[in-house]
């Protein structure tokens, strides 16, 4: 997989500057439909590749960010969380294992490239104990995760538990353009201690 931004080179993108709006809307709908179909194929292939590579060690698999929200753009990366047992320590060693997933996705990567897009995967690979210990990463997933594999509801339960705790604090996610941040306790008083 090449790690660079996607750039559309379709004929439709060349017509973006055409002032007749109907052609642009029709073209955008076609591009969006093709793009959505390609993303769905990627997610199907991604799940199959992770099951093949991690086998019974795979606990949960989810995408988050714009792909999880269902709002990816051609320049979006694919944020994914892999939870598996028996992982080596250290990010680099875990990424070495993930290369087998990338290799298994060569066909879908070639399809992205034939559409003038480059596939960028941004995996986060964790042990179940690292999830249950608590992680700020889960704040990125609590509203945006699309769970692809979770046979024992490990990740679904962890996210539901976090959602309950956030609701008890009246926490809210605040959007500012395409970025957001959490106001974890809107009624916070100086010196007050709280946990998530």
PDB file of N, CA and C in Angstrom, residues 33-137:
ATOM      1  N   UNK A  33     -21.417   7.239  -5.732  1.00  0.00           N
ATOM      2  CA  UNK A  33     -21.893   5.864  -5.732  1.00  0.00           C
ATOM      3  C   UNK A  33     -20.738   4.893  -5.974  1.00  0.00           C
ATOM      4  N   UNK A  34     -19.895   5.198  -6.933  1.00  0.00           N
ATOM      5  CA  UNK A  34     -18.735   4.345  -7.220  1.00  0.00           C
ATOM      6  C   UNK A  34     -17.773   4.333  -6.040  1.00  0.00           C
ATOM      7  N   UNK A  35     -17.558   5.488  -5.451  1.00  0.00           N
ATOM      8  CA  UNK A  35     -16.646   5.605  -4.315  1.00  0.00           C
ATOM      9  C   UNK A  35     -17.183   4.824  -3.117  1.00  0.00           C
ATOM     10  N   UNK A  36     -18.488   4.971  -2.840  1.00  0.00           N
ATOM     11  CA  UNK A  36     -19.109   4.245  -1.734  1.00  0.00           C
ATOM     12  C   UNK A  36     -19.008   2.746  -1.960  1.00  0.00           C
ATOM     13  N   UNK A  37     -19.251   2.315  -3.177  1.00  0.00           N
ATOM     14  CA  UNK A  37     -19.154   0.899  -3.510  1.00  0.00           C
ATOM     15  C   UNK A  37     -17.728   0.387  -3.303  1.00  0.00           C
ATOM     16  N   UNK A  38     -16.759   1.181  -3.684  1.00  0.00           N
ATOM     17  CA  UNK A  38     -15.356   0.811  -3.516  1.00  0.00           C
ATOM     18  C   UNK A  38     -14.986   0.724  -2.034  1.00  0.00           C
ATOM     19  N   UNK A  39     -15.471   1.666  -1.232  1.00  0.00           N
ATOM     20  CA  UNK A  39     -15.217   1.634   0.218  1.00  0.00           C
ATOM     21  C   UNK A  39     -15.835   0.380   0.829  1.00  0.00           C
ATOM     22  N   UNK A  40     -17.066   0.052   0.438  1.00  0.00           N
ATOM     23  CA  UNK A  40     -17.724  -1.145   0.974  1.00  0.00           C
ATOM     24  C   UNK A  40     -16.950  -2.408   0.607  1.00  0.00           C
ATOM     25  N   UNK A  41     -16.450  -2.468  -0.613  1.00  0.00           N
ATOM     26  CA  UNK A  41     -15.638  -3.620  -1.021  1.00  0.00           C
ATOM     27  C   UNK A  41     -14.369  -3.690  -0.177  1.00  0.00           C
ATOM     28  N   UNK A  42     -13.756  -2.534   0.043  1.00  0.00           N
ATOM     29  CA  UNK A  42     -12.560  -2.487   0.878  1.00  0.00           C
ATOM     30  C   UNK A  42     -12.852  -3.042   2.267  1.00  0.00           C
ATOM     31  N   UNK A  43     -13.957  -2.627   2.876  1.00  0.00           N
ATOM     32  CA  UNK A  43     -14.273  -3.070   4.235  1.00  0.00           C
ATOM     33  C   UNK A  43     -14.520  -4.572   4.286  1.00  0.00           C
ATOM     34  N   UNK A  44     -15.172  -5.108   3.265  1.00  0.00           N
ATOM     35  CA  UNK A  44     -15.389  -6.557   3.190  1.00  0.00           C
ATOM     36  C   UNK A  44     -14.055  -7.288   3.082  1.00  0.00           C
ATOM     37  N   UNK A  45     -13.188  -6.800   2.197  1.00  0.00           N
ATOM     38  CA  UNK A  45     -11.868  -7.418   2.009  1.00  0.00           C
ATOM     39  C   UNK A  45     -10.992  -7.242   3.252  1.00  0.00           C
ATOM     40  N   UNK A  46     -11.103  -6.095   3.903  1.00  0.00           N
ATOM     41  CA  UNK A  46     -10.329  -5.825   5.114  1.00  0.00           C
ATOM     42  C   UNK A  46     -10.692  -6.807   6.220  1.00  0.00           C
ATOM     43  N   UNK A  47     -11.980  -7.019   6.415  1.00  0.00           N
ATOM     44  CA  UNK A  47     -12.432  -7.978   7.430  1.00  0.00           C
ATOM     45  C   UNK A  47     -11.902  -9.376   7.111  1.00  0.00           C
ATOM     46  N   UNK A  48     -12.030  -9.797   5.860  1.00  0.00           N
ATOM     47  CA  UNK A  48     -11.548 -11.123   5.463  1.00  0.00           C
ATOM     48  C   UNK A  48     -10.040 -11.247   5.674  1.00  0.00           C
ATOM     49  N   UNK A  49      -9.293 -10.209   5.320  1.00  0.00           N
ATOM     50  CA  UNK A  49      -7.836 -10.237   5.481  1.00  0.00           C
ATOM     51  C   UNK A  49      -7.448 -10.314   6.953  1.00  0.00           C
ATOM     52  N   UNK A  50      -8.117  -9.547   7.796  1.00  0.00           N
ATOM     53  CA  UNK A  50      -7.801  -9.576   9.232  1.00  0.00           C
ATOM     54  C   UNK A  50      -8.131 -10.936   9.838  1.00  0.00           C
ATOM     55  N   UNK A  51      -9.247 -11.522   9.419  1.00  0.00           N
ATOM     56  CA  UNK A  51      -9.588 -12.859   9.911  1.00  0.00           C
ATOM     57  C   UNK A  51      -8.556 -13.881   9.456  1.00  0.00           C
ATOM     58  N   UNK A  52      -8.081 -13.732   8.237  1.00  0.00           N
ATOM     59  CA  UNK A  52      -7.069 -14.654   7.715  1.00  0.00           C
ATOM     60  C   UNK A  52      -5.741 -14.496   8.458  1.00  0.00           C
ATOM     61  N   UNK A  53      -5.321 -13.263   8.673  1.00  0.00           N
ATOM     62  CA  UNK A  53      -4.012 -13.004   9.282  1.00  0.00           C
ATOM     63  C   UNK A  53      -4.020 -13.267  10.787  1.00  0.00           C
ATOM     64  N   UNK A  54      -5.033 -12.768  11.480  1.00  0.00           N
ATOM     65  CA  UNK A  54      -5.054 -12.874  12.943  1.00  0.00           C
ATOM     66  C   UNK A  54      -5.776 -14.121  13.439  1.00  0.00           C
ATOM     67  N   UNK A  55      -6.590 -14.732  12.602  1.00  0.00           N
ATOM     68  CA  UNK A  55      -7.279 -15.964  12.954  1.00  0.00           C
ATOM     69  C   UNK A  55      -8.109 -15.828  14.215  1.00  0.00           C
ATOM     70  N   UNK A  56      -8.034 -16.847  15.058  1.00  0.00           N
ATOM     71  CA  UNK A  56      -8.826 -16.865  16.292  1.00  0.00           C
ATOM     72  C   UNK A  56      -8.354 -15.837  17.309  1.00  0.00           C
ATOM     73  N   UNK A  57      -7.199 -15.248  17.085  1.00  0.00           N
ATOM     74  CA  UNK A  57      -6.704 -14.205  17.990  1.00  0.00           C
ATOM     75  C   UNK A  57      -7.472 -12.895  17.828  1.00  0.00           C
ATOM     76  N   UNK A  58      -8.126 -12.715  16.678  1.00  0.00           N
ATOM     77  CA  UNK A  58      -8.859 -11.473  16.429  1.00  0.00           C
ATOM     78  C   UNK A  58     -10.069 -11.393  17.347  1.00  0.00           C
ATOM     79  N   UNK A  59     -10.131 -10.332  18.123  1.00  0.00           N
ATOM     80  CA  UNK A  59     -11.233 -10.111  19.060  1.00  0.00           C
ATOM     81  C   UNK A  59     -12.251  -9.158  18.448  1.00  0.00           C
ATOM     82  N   UNK A  60     -11.778  -8.046  17.905  1.00  0.00           N
ATOM     83  CA  UNK A  60     -12.670  -7.025  17.337  1.00  0.00           C
ATOM     84  C   UNK A  60     -11.962  -6.288  16.209  1.00  0.00           C
ATOM     85  N   UNK A  61     -12.765  -5.799  15.289  1.00  0.00           N
ATOM     86  CA  UNK A  61     -12.268  -4.981  14.186  1.00  0.00           C
ATOM     87  C   UNK A  61     -13.294  -3.893  13.928  1.00  0.00           C
ATOM     88  N   UNK A  62     -12.831  -2.646  13.861  1.00  0.00           N
ATOM     89  CA  UNK A  62     -13.737  -1.524  13.591  1.00  0.00           C
ATOM     90  C   UNK A  62     -13.012  -0.464  12.779  1.00  0.00           C
ATOM     91  N   UNK A  63     -13.781   0.265  11.990  1.00  0.00           N
ATOM     92  CA  UNK A  63     -13.269   1.467  11.344  1.00  0.00           C
ATOM     93  C   UNK A  63     -13.896   2.649  12.062  1.00  0.00           C
ATOM     94  N   UNK A  64     -13.186   3.758  12.064  1.00  0.00           N
ATOM     95  CA  UNK A  64     -13.707   4.958  12.711  1.00  0.00           C
ATOM     96  C   UNK A  64     -13.277   6.164  11.896  1.00  0.00           C
ATOM     97  N   UNK A  65     -13.510   7.344  12.408  1.00  0.00           N
ATOM     98  CA  UNK A  65     -13.225   8.545  11.633  1.00  0.00           C
ATOM     99  C   UNK A  65     -14.261   8.699  10.529  1.00  0.00           C
ATOM    100  N   UNK A  66     -13.877   9.315   9.441  1.00  0.00           N
ATOM    101  CA  UNK A  66     -14.844   9.606   8.373  1.00  0.00           C
ATOM    102  C   UNK A  66     -15.407   8.334   7.743  1.00  0.00           C
ATOM    103  N   UNK A  67     -14.610   7.286   7.631  1.00  0.00           N
ATOM    104  CA  UNK A  67     -15.120   6.034   7.063  1.00  0.00           C
ATOM    105  C   UNK A  67     -16.144   5.419   8.011  1.00  0.00           C
ATOM    106  N   UNK A  68     -15.872   5.439   9.312  1.00  0.00           N
ATOM    107  CA  UNK A  68     -16.829   4.934  10.291  1.00  0.00           C
ATOM    108  C   UNK A  68     -18.119   5.736  10.313  1.00  0.00           C
ATOM    109  N   UNK A  69     -18.009   7.048  10.146  1.00  0.00           N
ATOM    110  CA  UNK A  69     -19.193   7.922  10.122  1.00  0.00           C
ATOM    111  C   UNK A  69     -19.972   7.808   8.823  1.00  0.00           C
ATOM    112  N   UNK A  70     -19.339   7.227   7.798  1.00  0.00           N
ATOM    113  CA  UNK A  70     -19.984   7.148   6.494  1.00  0.00           C
ATOM    114  C   UNK A  70     -19.841   8.424   5.690  1.00  0.00           C
ATOM    115  N   UNK A  71     -18.802   9.220   6.018  1.00  0.00           N
ATOM    116  CA  UNK A  71     -18.587  10.488   5.312  1.00  0.00           C
ATOM    117  C   UNK A  71     -17.178  10.593   4.726  1.00  0.00           C
ATOM    118  N   UNK A  72     -16.640   9.497   4.163  1.00  0.00           N
ATOM    119  CA  UNK A  72     -15.274   9.597   3.641  1.00  0.00           C
ATOM    120  C   UNK A  72     -15.217  10.468   2.397  1.00  0.00           C
ATOM    121  N   UNK A  73     -14.071  11.081   2.216  1.00  0.00           N
ATOM    122  CA  UNK A  73     -13.778  11.855   1.008  1.00  0.00           C
ATOM    123  C   UNK A  73     -12.639  11.140   0.287  1.00  0.00           C
ATOM    124  N   UNK A  74     -12.404  11.473  -0.959  1.00  0.00           N
ATOM    125  CA  UNK A  74     -11.298  10.828  -1.671  1.00  0.00           C
ATOM    126  C   UNK A  74      -9.938  11.016  -1.001  1.00  0.00           C
ATOM    127  N   UNK A  75      -9.767  12.050  -0.168  1.00  0.00           N
ATOM    128  CA  UNK A  75      -8.482  12.244   0.508  1.00  0.00           C
ATOM    129  C   UNK A  75      -8.479  11.694   1.932  1.00  0.00           C
ATOM    130  N   UNK A  76      -9.539  10.964   2.316  1.00  0.00           N
ATOM    131  CA  UNK A  76      -9.611  10.388   3.661  1.00  0.00           C
ATOM    132  C   UNK A  76      -8.723   9.157   3.775  1.00  0.00           C
ATOM    133  N   UNK A  77      -8.156   8.979   4.965  1.00  0.00           N
ATOM    134  CA  UNK A  77      -7.503   7.709   5.237  1.00  0.00           C
ATOM    135  C   UNK A  77      -8.546   6.785   5.857  1.00  0.00           C
ATOM    136  N   UNK A  78      -8.182   5.529   6.051  1.00  0.00           N
ATOM    137  CA  UNK A  78      -9.074   4.556   6.661  1.00  0.00           C
ATOM    138  C   UNK A  78      -8.513   4.244   8.044  1.00  0.00           C
ATOM    139  N   UNK A  79      -9.132   4.861   9.070  1.00  0.00           N
ATOM    140  CA  UNK A  79      -8.727   4.615  10.452  1.00  0.00           C
ATOM    141  C   UNK A  79      -9.350   3.297  10.892  1.00  0.00           C
ATOM    142  N   UNK A  80      -8.534   2.400  11.419  1.00  0.00           N
ATOM    143  CA  UNK A  80      -9.095   1.145  11.883  1.00  0.00           C
ATOM    144  C   UNK A  80      -8.482   0.724  13.199  1.00  0.00           C
ATOM    145  N   UNK A  81      -9.306   0.066  13.999  1.00  0.00           N
ATOM    146  CA  UNK A  81      -8.871  -0.494  15.272  1.00  0.00           C
ATOM    147  C   UNK A  81      -8.938  -2.005  15.160  1.00  0.00           C
ATOM    148  N   UNK A  82      -7.813  -2.637  15.445  1.00  0.00           N
ATOM    149  CA  UNK A  82      -7.733  -4.090  15.499  1.00  0.00           C
ATOM    150  C   UNK A  82      -7.446  -4.455  16.947  1.00  0.00           C
ATOM    151  N   UNK A  83      -8.311  -5.276  17.533  1.00  0.00           N
ATOM    152  CA  UNK A  83      -8.087  -5.779  18.889  1.00  0.00           C
ATOM    153  C   UNK A  83      -7.840  -7.277  18.751  1.00  0.00           C
ATOM    154  N   UNK A  84      -6.693  -7.731  19.236  1.00  0.00           N
ATOM    155  CA  UNK A  84      -6.339  -9.142  19.086  1.00  0.00           C
ATOM    156  C   UNK A  84      -5.543  -9.617  20.293  1.00  0.00           C
ATOM    157  N   UNK A  85      -5.653 -10.878  20.579  1.00  0.00           N
ATOM    158  CA  UNK A  85      -4.861 -11.509  21.636  1.00  0.00           C
ATOM    159  C   UNK A  85      -3.493 -11.886  21.086  1.00  0.00           C
ATOM    160  N   UNK A  86      -2.514 -12.001  21.988  1.00  0.00           N
ATOM    161  CA  UNK A  86      -1.203 -12.511  21.621  1.00  0.00           C
ATOM    162  C   UNK A  86      -0.360 -11.607  20.746  1.00  0.00           C
ATOM    163  N   UNK A  87      -0.619 -10.316  20.779  1.00  0.00           N
ATOM    164  CA  UNK A  87       0.166  -9.386  19.967  1.00  0.00           C
ATOM    165  C   UNK A  87       1.546  -9.168  20.571  1.00  0.00           C
ATOM    166  N   UNK A  88       2.544  -8.908  19.738  1.00  0.00           N
ATOM    167  CA  UNK A  88       3.861  -8.564  20.283  1.00  0.00           C
ATOM    168  C   UNK A  88       3.806  -7.177  20.927  1.00  0.00           C
ATOM    169  N   UNK A  89       4.790  -6.889  21.759  1.00  0.00           N
ATOM    170  CA  UNK A  89       4.851  -5.557  22.353  1.00  0.00           C
ATOM    171  C   UNK A  89       5.461  -4.591  21.344  1.00  0.00           C
ATOM    172  N   UNK A  90       5.022  -3.366  21.410  1.00  0.00           N
ATOM    173  CA  UNK A  90       5.592  -2.326  20.557  1.00  0.00           C
ATOM    174  C   UNK A  90       4.863  -2.151  19.240  1.00  0.00           C
ATOM    175  N   UNK A  91       4.683  -0.904  18.883  1.00  0.00           N
ATOM    176  CA  UNK A  91       3.961  -0.562  17.651  1.00  0.00           C
ATOM    177  C   UNK A  91       4.653  -1.115  16.404  1.00  0.00           C
ATOM    178  N   UNK A  92       5.965  -1.001  16.329  1.00  0.00           N
ATOM    179  CA  UNK A  92       6.667  -1.454  15.123  1.00  0.00           C
ATOM    180  C   UNK A  92       6.490  -2.949  14.888  1.00  0.00           C
ATOM    181  N   UNK A  93       6.583  -3.728  15.944  1.00  0.00           N
ATOM    182  CA  UNK A  93       6.413  -5.175  15.789  1.00  0.00           C
ATOM    183  C   UNK A  93       4.977  -5.518  15.408  1.00  0.00           C
ATOM    184  N   UNK A  94       4.032  -4.767  15.930  1.00  0.00           N
ATOM    185  CA  UNK A  94       2.632  -5.006  15.562  1.00  0.00           C
ATOM    186  C   UNK A  94       2.386  -4.621  14.102  1.00  0.00           C
ATOM    187  N   UNK A  95       3.038  -3.556  13.656  1.00  0.00           N
ATOM    188  CA  UNK A  95       2.883  -3.132  12.262  1.00  0.00           C
ATOM    189  C   UNK A  95       3.509  -4.143  11.300  1.00  0.00           C
ATOM    190  N   UNK A  96       4.572  -4.806  11.732  1.00  0.00           N
ATOM    191  CA  UNK A  96       5.161  -5.855  10.897  1.00  0.00           C
ATOM    192  C   UNK A  96       4.130  -6.940  10.623  1.00  0.00           C
ATOM    193  N   UNK A  97       3.366  -7.326  11.646  1.00  0.00           N
ATOM    194  CA  UNK A  97       2.307  -8.314  11.463  1.00  0.00           C
ATOM    195  C   UNK A  97       1.192  -7.808  10.568  1.00  0.00           C
ATOM    196  N   UNK A  98       0.924  -6.513  10.638  1.00  0.00           N
ATOM    197  CA  UNK A  98      -0.152  -5.929   9.835  1.00  0.00           C
ATOM    198  C   UNK A  98       0.189  -5.911   8.344  1.00  0.00           C
ATOM    199  N   UNK A  99       1.460  -5.975   8.015  1.00  0.00           N
ATOM    200  CA  UNK A  99       1.851  -5.972   6.594  1.00  0.00           C
ATOM    201  C   UNK A  99       1.192  -7.113   5.824  1.00  0.00           C
ATOM    202  N   UNK A 100       0.946  -8.223   6.512  1.00  0.00           N
ATOM    203  CA  UNK A 100       0.268  -9.344   5.847  1.00  0.00           C
ATOM    204  C   UNK A 100      -1.161  -8.968   5.462  1.00  0.00           C
ATOM    205  N   UNK A 101      -1.815  -8.123   6.262  1.00  0.00           N
ATOM    206  CA  UNK A 101      -3.153  -7.627   5.914  1.00  0.00           C
ATOM    207  C   UNK A 101      -3.047  -6.745   4.675  1.00  0.00           C
ATOM    208  N   UNK A 102      -2.069  -5.851   4.670  1.00  0.00           N
ATOM    209  CA  UNK A 102      -1.875  -4.979   3.500  1.00  0.00           C
ATOM    210  C   UNK A 102      -1.606  -5.800   2.240  1.00  0.00           C
ATOM    211  N   UNK A 103      -0.796  -6.837   2.377  1.00  0.00           N
ATOM    212  CA  UNK A 103      -0.501  -7.690   1.221  1.00  0.00           C
ATOM    213  C   UNK A 103      -1.770  -8.360   0.697  1.00  0.00           C
ATOM    214  N   UNK A 104      -2.639  -8.785   1.620  1.00  0.00           N
ATOM    215  CA  UNK A 104      -3.886  -9.443   1.218  1.00  0.00           C
ATOM    216  C   UNK A 104      -4.847  -8.480   0.523  1.00  0.00           C
ATOM    217  N   UNK A 105      -4.630  -7.190   0.700  1.00  0.00           N
ATOM    218  CA  UNK A 105      -5.516  -6.184   0.101  1.00  0.00           C
ATOM    219  C   UNK A 105      -4.984  -5.637  -1.224  1.00  0.00           C
ATOM    220  N   UNK A 106      -4.016  -6.298  -1.821  1.00  0.00           N
ATOM    221  CA  UNK A 106      -3.420  -5.789  -3.057  1.00  0.00           C
ATOM    222  C   UNK A 106      -4.430  -5.656  -4.195  1.00  0.00           C
ATOM    223  N   UNK A 107      -5.378  -6.606  -4.288  1.00  0.00           N
ATOM    224  CA  UNK A 107      -6.372  -6.517  -5.372  1.00  0.00           C
ATOM    225  C   UNK A 107      -7.243  -5.277  -5.224  1.00  0.00           C
ATOM    226  N   UNK A 108      -7.740  -5.036  -4.012  1.00  0.00           N
ATOM    227  CA  UNK A 108      -8.599  -3.865  -3.815  1.00  0.00           C
ATOM    228  C   UNK A 108      -7.775  -2.584  -3.929  1.00  0.00           C
ATOM    229  N   UNK A 109      -6.517  -2.639  -3.527  1.00  0.00           N
ATOM    230  CA  UNK A 109      -5.639  -1.481  -3.687  1.00  0.00           C
ATOM    231  C   UNK A 109      -5.458  -1.151  -5.166  1.00  0.00           C
ATOM    232  N   UNK A 110      -5.312  -2.183  -5.984  1.00  0.00           N
ATOM    233  CA  UNK A 110      -5.178  -1.973  -7.430  1.00  0.00           C
ATOM    234  C   UNK A 110      -6.451  -1.362  -8.004  1.00  0.00           C
ATOM    235  N   UNK A 111      -7.599  -1.757  -7.463  1.00  0.00           N
ATOM    236  CA  UNK A 111      -8.858  -1.179  -7.938  1.00  0.00           C
ATOM    237  C   UNK A 111      -8.941   0.305  -7.559  1.00  0.00           C
ATOM    238  N   UNK A 112      -8.489   0.654  -6.361  1.00  0.00           N
ATOM    239  CA  UNK A 112      -8.433   2.065  -5.970  1.00  0.00           C
ATOM    240  C   UNK A 112      -7.542   2.833  -6.947  1.00  0.00           C
ATOM    241  N   UNK A 113      -6.367   2.275  -7.232  1.00  0.00           N
ATOM    242  CA  UNK A 113      -5.424   2.950  -8.119  1.00  0.00           C
ATOM    243  C   UNK A 113      -5.983   3.098  -9.526  1.00  0.00           C
ATOM    244  N   UNK A 114      -6.763   2.117  -9.991  1.00  0.00           N
ATOM    245  CA  UNK A 114      -7.359   2.223 -11.330  1.00  0.00           C
ATOM    246  C   UNK A 114      -8.383   3.355 -11.399  1.00  0.00           C
ATOM    247  N   UNK A 115      -8.888   3.773 -10.243  1.00  0.00           N
ATOM    248  CA  UNK A 115      -9.824   4.901 -10.169  1.00  0.00           C
ATOM    249  C   UNK A 115      -9.093   6.211  -9.881  1.00  0.00           C
ATOM    250  N   UNK A 116      -7.768   6.142  -9.860  1.00  0.00           N
ATOM    251  CA  UNK A 116      -6.984   7.346  -9.585  1.00  0.00           C
ATOM    252  C   UNK A 116      -6.893   7.670  -8.107  1.00  0.00           C
ATOM    253  N   UNK A 117      -7.119   6.671  -7.248  1.00  0.00           N
ATOM    254  CA  UNK A 117      -7.090   6.866  -5.799  1.00  0.00           C
ATOM    255  C   UNK A 117      -5.975   6.033  -5.193  1.00  0.00           C
ATOM    256  N   UNK A 118      -5.431   6.485  -4.092  1.00  0.00           N
ATOM    257  CA  UNK A 118      -4.454   5.698  -3.344  1.00  0.00           C
ATOM    258  C   UNK A 118      -5.054   5.339  -2.002  1.00  0.00           C
ATOM    259  N   UNK A 119      -4.894   4.103  -1.610  1.00  0.00           N
ATOM    260  CA  UNK A 119      -5.458   3.589  -0.374  1.00  0.00           C
ATOM    261  C   UNK A 119      -4.500   3.849   0.781  1.00  0.00           C
ATOM    262  N   UNK A 120      -4.984   4.536   1.818  1.00  0.00           N
ATOM    263  CA  UNK A 120      -4.173   4.822   3.000  1.00  0.00           C
ATOM    264  C   UNK A 120      -4.842   4.173   4.201  1.00  0.00           C
ATOM    265  N   UNK A 121      -4.203   3.169   4.775  1.00  0.00           N
ATOM    266  CA  UNK A 121      -4.711   2.517   5.977  1.00  0.00           C
ATOM    267  C   UNK A 121      -3.965   3.069   7.182  1.00  0.00           C
ATOM    268  N   UNK A 122      -4.709   3.407   8.230  1.00  0.00           N
ATOM    269  CA  UNK A 122      -4.117   3.930   9.470  1.00  0.00           C
ATOM    270  C   UNK A 122      -4.558   3.046  10.630  1.00  0.00           C
ATOM    271  N   UNK A 123      -3.877   1.909  10.822  1.00  0.00           N
ATOM    272  CA  UNK A 123      -4.311   0.977  11.855  1.00  0.00           C
ATOM    273  C   UNK A 123      -3.813   1.345  13.253  1.00  0.00           C
ATOM    274  N   UNK A 124      -4.654   1.056  14.222  1.00  0.00           N
ATOM    275  CA  UNK A 124      -4.287   1.078  15.635  1.00  0.00           C
ATOM    276  C   UNK A 124      -4.509  -0.355  16.095  1.00  0.00           C
ATOM    277  N   UNK A 125      -3.475  -0.978  16.636  1.00  0.00           N
ATOM    278  CA  UNK A 125      -3.528  -2.401  16.970  1.00  0.00           C
ATOM    279  C   UNK A 125      -3.322  -2.544  18.473  1.00  0.00           C
ATOM    280  N   UNK A 126      -4.322  -3.128  19.153  1.00  0.00           N
ATOM    281  CA  UNK A 126      -4.301  -3.183  20.617  1.00  0.00           C
ATOM    282  C   UNK A 126      -4.659  -4.577  21.132  1.00  0.00           C
ATOM    283  N   UNK A 127      -4.146  -4.865  22.320  1.00  0.00           N
ATOM    284  CA  UNK A 127      -4.565  -6.035  23.079  1.00  0.00           C
ATOM    285  C   UNK A 127      -5.889  -5.713  23.771  1.00  0.00           C
ATOM    286  N   UNK A 128      -6.706  -6.721  24.087  1.00  0.00           N
ATOM    287  CA  UNK A 128      -7.936  -6.453  24.835  1.00  0.00           C
ATOM    288  C   UNK A 128      -7.671  -5.745  26.166  1.00  0.00           C
ATOM    289  N   UNK A 129      -6.584  -6.105  26.849  1.00  0.00           N
ATOM    290  CA  UNK A 129      -6.283  -5.465  28.137  1.00  0.00           C
ATOM    291  C   UNK A 129      -5.979  -3.984  27.981  1.00  0.00           C
ATOM    292  N   UNK A 130      -5.446  -3.600  26.831  1.00  0.00           N
ATOM    293  CA  UNK A 130      -5.162  -2.183  26.583  1.00  0.00           C
ATOM    294  C   UNK A 130      -6.453  -1.396  26.358  1.00  0.00           C
ATOM    295  N   UNK A 131      -7.469  -2.063  25.882  1.00  0.00           N
ATOM    296  CA  UNK A 131      -8.776  -1.415  25.702  1.00  0.00           C
ATOM    297  C   UNK A 131      -9.484  -1.303  27.046  1.00  0.00           C
ATOM    298  N   UNK A 132      -9.495  -2.385  27.817  1.00  0.00           N
ATOM    299  CA  UNK A 132     -10.206  -2.355  29.103  1.00  0.00           C
ATOM    300  C   UNK A 132      -9.514  -1.462  30.118  1.00  0.00           C
ATOM    301  N   UNK A 133      -8.213  -1.233  29.969  1.00  0.00           N
ATOM    302  CA  UNK A 133      -7.499  -0.331  30.887  1.00  0.00           C
ATOM    303  C   UNK A 133      -7.923   1.114  30.675  1.00  0.00           C
ATOM    304  N   UNK A 134      -8.571   1.379  29.563  1.00  0.00           N
ATOM    305  CA  UNK A 134      -9.006   2.738  29.246  1.00  0.00           C
ATOM    306  C   UNK A 134      -8.016   3.390  28.311  1.00  0.00           C
ATOM    307  N   UNK A 135      -8.548   4.093  27.353  1.00  0.00           N
ATOM    308  CA  UNK A 135      -7.698   4.739  26.363  1.00  0.00           C
ATOM    309  C   UNK A 135      -8.444   5.926  25.778  1.00  0.00           C
ATOM    310  N   UNK A 136      -7.762   7.070  25.649  1.00  0.00           N
ATOM    311  CA  UNK A 136      -8.400   8.211  24.986  1.00  0.00           C
ATOM    312  C   UNK A 136      -8.830   7.879  23.551  1.00  0.00           C
ATOM    313  N   UNK A 137      -8.204   6.867  22.954  1.00  0.00           N
ATOM    314  CA  UNK A 137      -8.579   6.439  21.613  1.00  0.00           C
ATOM    315  C   UNK A 137     -10.069   6.126  21.522  1.00  0.00           C
TER     316      UNK A 137
END
